[in-house]
PDB file of C-alpha atoms in Angstrom:
ATOM      1  CA  MET A   1       0.000   0.000   0.000  1.00  0.00           C
ATOM      2  CA  HIS A   2       1.126   3.526  -0.645  1.00  0.00           C
ATOM      3  CA  PHE A   3      -0.668   5.556   2.041  1.00  0.00           C
ATOM      4  CA  PRO A   4       1.332   8.180   3.937  1.00  0.00           C
ATOM      5  CA  LYS A   5       2.236   6.691   7.318  1.00  0.00           C
ATOM      6  CA  SER A   6       0.540   9.400   9.377  1.00  0.00           C
ATOM      7  CA  ASN A   7      -2.797   8.753   7.652  1.00  0.00           C
ATOM      8  CA  VAL A   8      -2.430   4.991   8.000  1.00  0.00           C
ATOM      9  CA  ASP A   9      -1.721   5.286  11.709  1.00  0.00           C
ATOM     10  CA  ARG A  10      -4.564   7.686  12.325  1.00  0.00           C
ATOM     11  CA  PHE A  11      -7.419   6.474  10.142  1.00  0.00           C
ATOM     12  CA  LEU A  12      -6.940   3.042   8.666  1.00  0.00           C
ATOM     13  CA  GLN A  13      -7.362  -0.375  10.151  1.00  0.00           C
ATOM     14  CA  ASN A  14      -5.943  -3.423   8.412  1.00  0.00           C
ATOM     15  CA  CYS A  15      -8.441  -6.242   8.330  1.00  0.00           C
ATOM     16  CA  LYS A  16      -6.656  -9.558   8.896  1.00  0.00           C
ATOM     17  CA  GLY A  17      -4.300  -9.180   5.946  1.00  0.00           C
ATOM     18  CA  GLU A  18      -7.092  -8.825   3.405  1.00  0.00           C
ATOM     19  CA  CYS A  19      -7.144  -6.116   0.768  1.00  0.00           C
ATOM     20  CA  LYS A  20      -9.958  -4.216   2.413  1.00  0.00           C
ATOM     21  CA  MET A  21      -9.964  -1.556   5.102  1.00  0.00           C
ATOM     22  CA  THR A  22     -12.133   0.948   6.913  1.00  0.00           C
ATOM     23  CA  ILE A  23     -11.395   4.070   8.905  1.00  0.00           C
ATOM     24  CA  LYS A  24     -10.115   3.308  12.396  1.00  0.00           C
ATOM     25  CA  ASN A  25     -12.443   5.622  14.341  1.00  0.00           C
ATOM     26  CA  ASP A  26     -15.671   7.433  13.626  1.00  0.00           C
ATOM     27  CA  LEU A  27     -14.926  11.040  12.738  1.00  0.00           C
ATOM     28  CA  ILE A  28     -17.223  14.057  13.060  1.00  0.00           C
ATOM     29  CA  LEU A  29     -16.097  16.304  10.225  1.00  0.00           C
ATOM     30  CA  TRP A  30     -18.545  19.095  10.999  1.00  0.00           C
ATOM     31  CA  ASP A  31     -21.288  19.700  13.551  1.00  0.00           C
ATOM     32  CA  ASP A  32     -22.404  23.285  14.024  1.00  0.00           C
ATOM     33  CA  GLY A  33     -25.813  22.403  15.446  1.00  0.00           C
ATOM     34  CA  VAL A  34     -27.390  22.853  12.005  1.00  0.00           C
ATOM     35  CA  ASN A  35     -25.415  20.464   9.776  1.00  0.00           C
ATOM     36  CA  CYS A  36     -23.604  17.318  10.869  1.00  0.00           C
ATOM     37  CA  LEU A  37     -21.281  15.367   8.535  1.00  0.00           C
ATOM     38  CA  CYS A  38     -19.511  12.225   9.773  1.00  0.00           C
ATOM     39  CA  LEU A  39     -17.264   9.463   8.460  1.00  0.00           C
ATOM     40  CA  LEU A  40     -17.931   6.132  10.135  1.00  0.00           C
ATOM     41  CA  SER A  41     -16.066   2.860  10.476  1.00  0.00           C
ATOM     42  CA  ILE A  42     -17.929  -0.248   9.397  1.00  0.00           C
ATOM     43  CA  PRO A  43     -17.621  -3.895  10.454  1.00  0.00           C
ATOM     44  CA  SER A  44     -15.295  -6.162   8.486  1.00  0.00           C
ATOM     45  CA  GLU A  45     -18.151  -8.213   7.050  1.00  0.00           C
ATOM     46  CA  GLN A  46     -19.569  -5.055   5.411  1.00  0.00           C
ATOM     47  CA  GLN A  47     -16.273  -3.932   3.895  1.00  0.00           C
ATOM     48  CA  TYR A  48     -15.991  -4.462   0.173  1.00  0.00           C
ATOM     49  CA  LYS A  49     -13.409  -6.612  -1.495  1.00  0.00           C
ATOM     50  CA  TYR A  50     -14.105  -6.126  -5.189  1.00  0.00           C
ATOM     51  CA  ILE A  51     -11.036  -7.683  -6.768  1.00  0.00           C
ATOM     52  CA  ASP A  52      -8.500  -9.925  -5.055  1.00  0.00           C
ATOM     53  CA  GLY A  53      -5.214  -8.101  -4.595  1.00  0.00           C
ATOM     54  CA  LEU A  54      -6.636  -4.614  -5.277  1.00  0.00           C
ATOM     55  CA  PRO A  55      -6.759  -2.712  -1.965  1.00  0.00           C
ATOM     56  CA  CYS A  56      -9.786  -0.605  -1.186  1.00  0.00           C
ATOM     57  CA  ILE A  57     -11.164   1.345   1.748  1.00  0.00           C
ATOM     58  CA  THR A  58     -14.846   1.249   2.722  1.00  0.00           C
ATOM     59  CA  PHE A  59     -16.429   3.672   5.179  1.00  0.00           C
ATOM     60  CA  GLY A  60     -19.809   5.067   6.093  1.00  0.00           C
ATOM     61  CA  VAL A  61     -20.836   8.667   5.484  1.00  0.00           C
ATOM     62  CA  SER A  62     -23.711  10.251   7.367  1.00  0.00           C
ATOM     63  CA  TYR A  63     -25.278  13.679   7.034  1.00  0.00           C
ATOM     64  CA  GLU A  64     -27.995  15.189   9.197  1.00  0.00           C
ATOM     65  CA  ASN A  65     -29.807  18.507   9.518  1.00  0.00           C
ATOM     66  CA  ALA A  66     -33.044  19.510  11.252  1.00  0.00           C
ATOM     67  CA  LYS A  67     -35.231  17.954   8.539  1.00  0.00           C
ATOM     68  CA  PHE A  68     -33.256  15.151   6.899  1.00  0.00           C
ATOM     69  CA  LYS A  69     -30.820  12.384   7.711  1.00  0.00           C
ATOM     70  CA  GLY A  70     -28.952  10.139   5.310  1.00  0.00           C
ATOM     71  CA  TYR A  71     -26.314   7.422   5.236  1.00  0.00           C
ATOM     72  CA  ASP A  72     -24.298   5.748   2.492  1.00  0.00           C
ATOM     73  CA  THR A  73     -21.340   3.401   2.296  1.00  0.00           C
ATOM     74  CA  PHE A  74     -18.433   4.658   0.157  1.00  0.00           C
ATOM     75  CA  THR A  75     -15.676   2.503  -1.314  1.00  0.00           C
ATOM     76  CA  LEU A  76     -12.453   3.832  -2.845  1.00  0.00           C
ATOM     77  CA  PHE A  77      -9.667   1.863  -4.469  1.00  0.00           C
ATOM     78  CA  ASP A  78      -6.096   2.531  -3.319  1.00  0.00           C
ATOM     79  CA  ARG A  79      -5.077   4.692  -6.299  1.00  0.00           C
ATOM     80  CA  PHE A  80      -8.131   6.975  -5.941  1.00  0.00           C
ATOM     81  CA  TYR A  81      -7.620   7.249  -2.192  1.00  0.00           C
ATOM     82  CA  ASN A  82      -3.999   8.331  -2.664  1.00  0.00           C
ATOM     83  CA  ASN A  83      -5.043  10.998  -5.197  1.00  0.00           C
ATOM     84  CA  ILE A  84      -7.662  12.341  -2.796  1.00  0.00           C
ATOM     85  CA  LEU A  85      -5.108  12.494   0.035  1.00  0.00           C
ATOM     86  CA  ASN A  86      -2.744  14.541  -2.168  1.00  0.00           C
ATOM     87  CA  GLU A  87      -5.543  16.924  -3.228  1.00  0.00           C
ATOM     88  CA  LEU A  88      -6.721  17.221   0.378  1.00  0.00           C
ATOM     89  CA  LYS A  89      -3.238  18.093   1.653  1.00  0.00           C
ATOM     90  CA  SER A  90      -2.728  20.694  -1.079  1.00  0.00           C
ATOM     91  CA  THR A  91      -6.124  22.264  -0.341  1.00  0.00           C
ATOM     92  CA  TYR A  92      -5.432  22.341   3.394  1.00  0.00           C
ATOM     93  CA  ASP A  93      -1.960  23.866   2.984  1.00  0.00           C
ATOM     94  CA  SER A  94      -3.145  26.658   0.672  1.00  0.00           C
ATOM     95  CA  LEU A  95      -6.676  27.046   2.110  1.00  0.00           C
ATOM     96  CA  ASN A  96      -7.803  27.042  -1.531  1.00  0.00           C
ATOM     97  CA  GLY A  97      -8.702  24.154  -3.783  1.00  0.00           C
ATOM     98  CA  THR A  98     -11.197  21.448  -4.612  1.00  0.00           C
ATOM     99  CA  PHE A  99     -11.348  17.740  -4.026  1.00  0.00           C
ATOM    100  CA  ARG A 100     -14.107  15.208  -4.402  1.00  0.00           C
ATOM    101  CA  ILE A 101     -14.689  11.842  -2.752  1.00  0.00           C
ATOM    102  CA  CYS A 102     -16.757   9.600  -5.037  1.00  0.00           C
ATOM    103  CA  ASP A 103     -18.105   6.176  -4.219  1.00  0.00           C
ATOM    104  CA  ILE A 104     -16.837   3.789  -6.890  1.00  0.00           C
ATOM    105  CA  GLY A 105     -19.341   1.060  -6.018  1.00  0.00           C
ATOM    106  CA  ALA A 106     -21.795  -0.073  -8.687  1.00  0.00           C
ATOM    107  CA  ASP A 107     -24.757   0.448  -6.369  1.00  0.00           C
ATOM    108  CA  THR A 108     -24.491   4.228  -5.973  1.00  0.00           C
ATOM    109  CA  ASP A 109     -23.142   7.428  -7.446  1.00  0.00           C
ATOM    110  CA  GLY A 110     -22.705   9.124  -4.071  1.00  0.00           C
ATOM    111  CA  TYR A 111     -20.089  11.830  -3.595  1.00  0.00           C
ATOM    112  CA  ILE A 112     -18.873  14.606  -1.322  1.00  0.00           C
ATOM    113  CA  GLU A 113     -17.251  17.655  -2.897  1.00  0.00           C
ATOM    114  CA  PHE A 114     -15.142  20.129  -0.946  1.00  0.00           C
ATOM    115  CA  VAL A 115     -14.449  23.563  -2.455  1.00  0.00           C
ATOM    116  CA  VAL A 116     -12.251  25.819  -0.307  1.00  0.00           C
ATOM    117  CA  LYS A 117     -11.705  29.511  -1.084  1.00  0.00           C
ATOM    118  CA  ASN A 118      -9.715  31.624   1.364  1.00  0.00           C
ATOM    119  CA  GLY A 119     -10.391  29.184   4.198  1.00  0.00           C
ATOM    120  CA  ILE A 120     -14.170  28.955   3.688  1.00  0.00           C
ATOM    121  CA  ALA A 121     -15.327  25.484   2.663  1.00  0.00           C
ATOM    122  CA  SER A 122     -18.428  24.817   0.589  1.00  0.00           C
ATOM    123  CA  ILE A 123     -19.439  21.196   0.928  1.00  0.00           C
ATOM    124  CA  LYS A 124     -22.030  19.482  -1.208  1.00  0.00           C
ATOM    125  CA  GLY A 125     -22.793  15.858  -1.671  1.00  0.00           C
ATOM    126  CA  GLN A 126     -25.173  13.061  -2.368  1.00  0.00           C
ATOM    127  CA  LEU A 127     -25.783   9.986  -0.254  1.00  0.00           C
ATOM    128  CA  GLY A 128     -27.434   7.101  -2.043  1.00  0.00           C
ATOM    129  CA  ALA A 129     -27.983   6.581  -5.744  1.00  0.00           C
ATOM    130  CA  SER A 130     -29.537   9.315  -7.859  1.00  0.00           C
ATOM    131  CA  PHE A 131     -31.344   6.574  -9.808  1.00  0.00           C
ATOM    132  CA  SER A 132     -33.106   5.241  -6.697  1.00  0.00           C
ATOM    133  CA  SER A 133     -36.193   6.589  -4.970  1.00  0.00           C
ATOM    134  CA  HIS A 134     -34.198   7.310  -1.794  1.00  0.00           C
ATOM    135  CA  SER A 135     -31.165   9.566  -1.922  1.00  0.00           C
ATOM    136  CA  LEU A 136     -30.156  12.711  -0.092  1.00  0.00           C
ATOM    137  CA  LYS A 137     -28.442  15.751  -1.561  1.00  0.00           C
ATOM    138  CA  PHE A 138     -26.956  18.288   0.813  1.00  0.00           C
ATOM    139  CA  GLU A 139     -24.977  21.509   0.751  1.00  0.00           C
ATOM    140  CA  PHE A 140     -23.526  23.706   3.495  1.00  0.00           C
ATOM    141  CA  GLN A 141     -20.609  25.973   4.367  1.00  0.00           C
ATOM    142  CA  ALA A 142     -17.919  25.401   6.992  1.00  0.00           C
ATOM    143  CA  ASP A 143     -14.449  26.685   7.775  1.00  0.00           C
ATOM    144  CA  GLN A 144     -11.056  25.102   7.120  1.00  0.00           C
ATOM    145  CA  THR A 145     -11.143  23.110  10.368  1.00  0.00           C
ATOM    146  CA  LEU A 146     -13.360  20.594   8.577  1.00  0.00           C
ATOM    147  CA  ILE A 147     -10.545  19.858   6.100  1.00  0.00           C
ATOM    148  CA  GLY A 148      -8.012  19.675   8.952  1.00  0.00           C
ATOM    149  CA  ARG A 149      -9.971  16.848  10.556  1.00  0.00           C
ATOM    150  CA  LEU A 150      -9.244  14.675   7.518  1.00  0.00           C
ATOM    151  CA  ILE A 151      -5.472  15.111   7.801  1.00  0.00           C
TER     152      ILE A 151
END
């Protein structure tokens, strides 16, 4: 695997030598009392293993506001995860930039997009498949501390 050591130590949990992982601990990315966005670990039996020998990470994403609540499971292959980590670090260092986390699973087209301009983050996303009768789109603003929680 080619994950930076600090991110491996902080977020990832190896699952008995298999090529699947989840985040180590649940992580509240943002909760201002109006919008709450979290990344969640999931049990080993729910982690995806699409292709033998191709590492991937599977994690839950939840979003909640006063009227709606949604959850989706995202899976990223190793090469996409590494690209996102590089984009995330660049965005955090400059407090400007864009990166997008997209679920690569066949069952959904969920995503979370982070656009940061001068330290203000605009976050929008979709949990669940746009082609299903149940999906949730959301959008809110936060500050750069949200991005820092991912590093």
